[in-house]
């Protein structure tokens, strides 16, 4: 994992103001809607973002996902951080 992909363990990720997670029949599944933007998501990304409501820390989020998907915690932490950092850079997620 690259340095810029890190998200602090105590960060409480949440969707940015004006952004919402929904399902779109036209797009064939989950999407992230933002002003003048739409981002088609796979089901894992949708699951991650569905948990980003500001109530859980990054550590709690990663622990829950690692348990749910029965995957190595380190890999989950890297993948989640990469996704959330990329979306934060696009102002779709607040960290």
XYZ file of C-alpha atoms in Angstrom:
95
model
C 0.000 0.000 0.000
C 1.328 3.391 -0.938
C 1.665 6.161 1.661
C -0.967 8.367 0.012
C -3.498 5.508 0.185
C -3.431 5.389 3.979
C -6.464 6.421 5.976
C -6.055 7.047 9.713
C -7.309 4.198 11.906
C -9.548 6.603 13.836
C -11.107 8.162 10.700
C -14.889 7.816 10.531
C -15.614 7.614 6.784
C -18.952 8.894 5.522
C -20.439 9.864 2.201
C -19.883 13.519 1.389
C -22.751 15.970 1.540
C -25.021 15.558 -1.484
C -23.751 12.050 -2.249
C -25.914 8.969 -1.859
C -25.675 5.263 -2.431
C -28.580 3.732 -4.315
C -29.484 1.003 -6.766
C -30.149 1.741 -10.416
C -31.928 -0.659 -12.729
C -30.656 1.374 -15.675
C -27.047 0.833 -14.548
C -27.562 -2.742 -13.444
C -26.899 -2.406 -9.739
C -25.474 -0.152 -7.075
C -24.372 3.389 -7.930
C -22.999 6.375 -6.103
C -24.916 9.522 -7.023
C -23.349 12.940 -6.652
C -24.177 16.295 -8.212
C -23.683 15.871 -11.957
C -21.939 12.499 -11.445
C -22.829 8.856 -11.237
C -20.400 6.081 -10.399
C -21.325 2.443 -11.028
C -20.139 0.207 -8.182
C -19.543 -3.465 -7.758
C -21.281 -5.147 -4.828
C -18.193 -5.147 -2.595
C -17.633 -1.403 -3.061
C -21.336 -0.838 -2.383
C -21.068 -2.912 0.798
C -18.081 -0.865 1.953
C -19.767 2.449 1.189
C -23.021 1.297 2.761
C -21.113 1.070 6.048
C -19.606 4.549 5.691
C -22.083 6.558 7.747
C -19.607 8.164 10.137
C -20.460 5.853 13.020
C -17.570 3.378 12.682
C -13.860 4.042 12.720
C -11.683 2.761 9.909
C -10.426 0.032 12.273
C -13.980 -1.101 13.074
C -14.970 -0.994 9.415
C -11.990 -3.106 8.328
C -12.502 -5.609 11.162
C -16.163 -6.081 10.203
C -15.382 -6.512 6.511
C -12.484 -8.914 7.136
C -14.799 -11.051 9.260
C -17.681 -10.871 6.780
C -15.561 -11.805 3.763
C -13.246 -14.122 5.722
C -10.258 -12.368 4.192
C -6.874 -11.385 5.615
C -7.243 -8.157 7.596
C -4.154 -6.574 6.011
C -5.506 -7.085 2.507
C -8.943 -5.746 3.444
C -7.354 -2.714 5.117
C -5.324 -1.924 2.001
C -8.225 -2.384 -0.396
C -10.646 -0.327 1.719
C -8.099 2.463 2.212
C -7.363 2.597 -1.521
C -11.070 2.807 -2.386
C -11.898 5.420 0.248
C -8.845 7.563 -0.538
C -9.710 7.560 -4.264
C -13.300 8.573 -3.518
C -12.163 11.203 -1.000
C -9.873 12.674 -3.664
C -12.986 13.047 -5.845
C -14.904 14.663 -2.934
C -17.372 11.763 -2.745
C -16.328 10.537 0.724
C -15.313 12.482 3.825
C -12.582 10.926 5.921
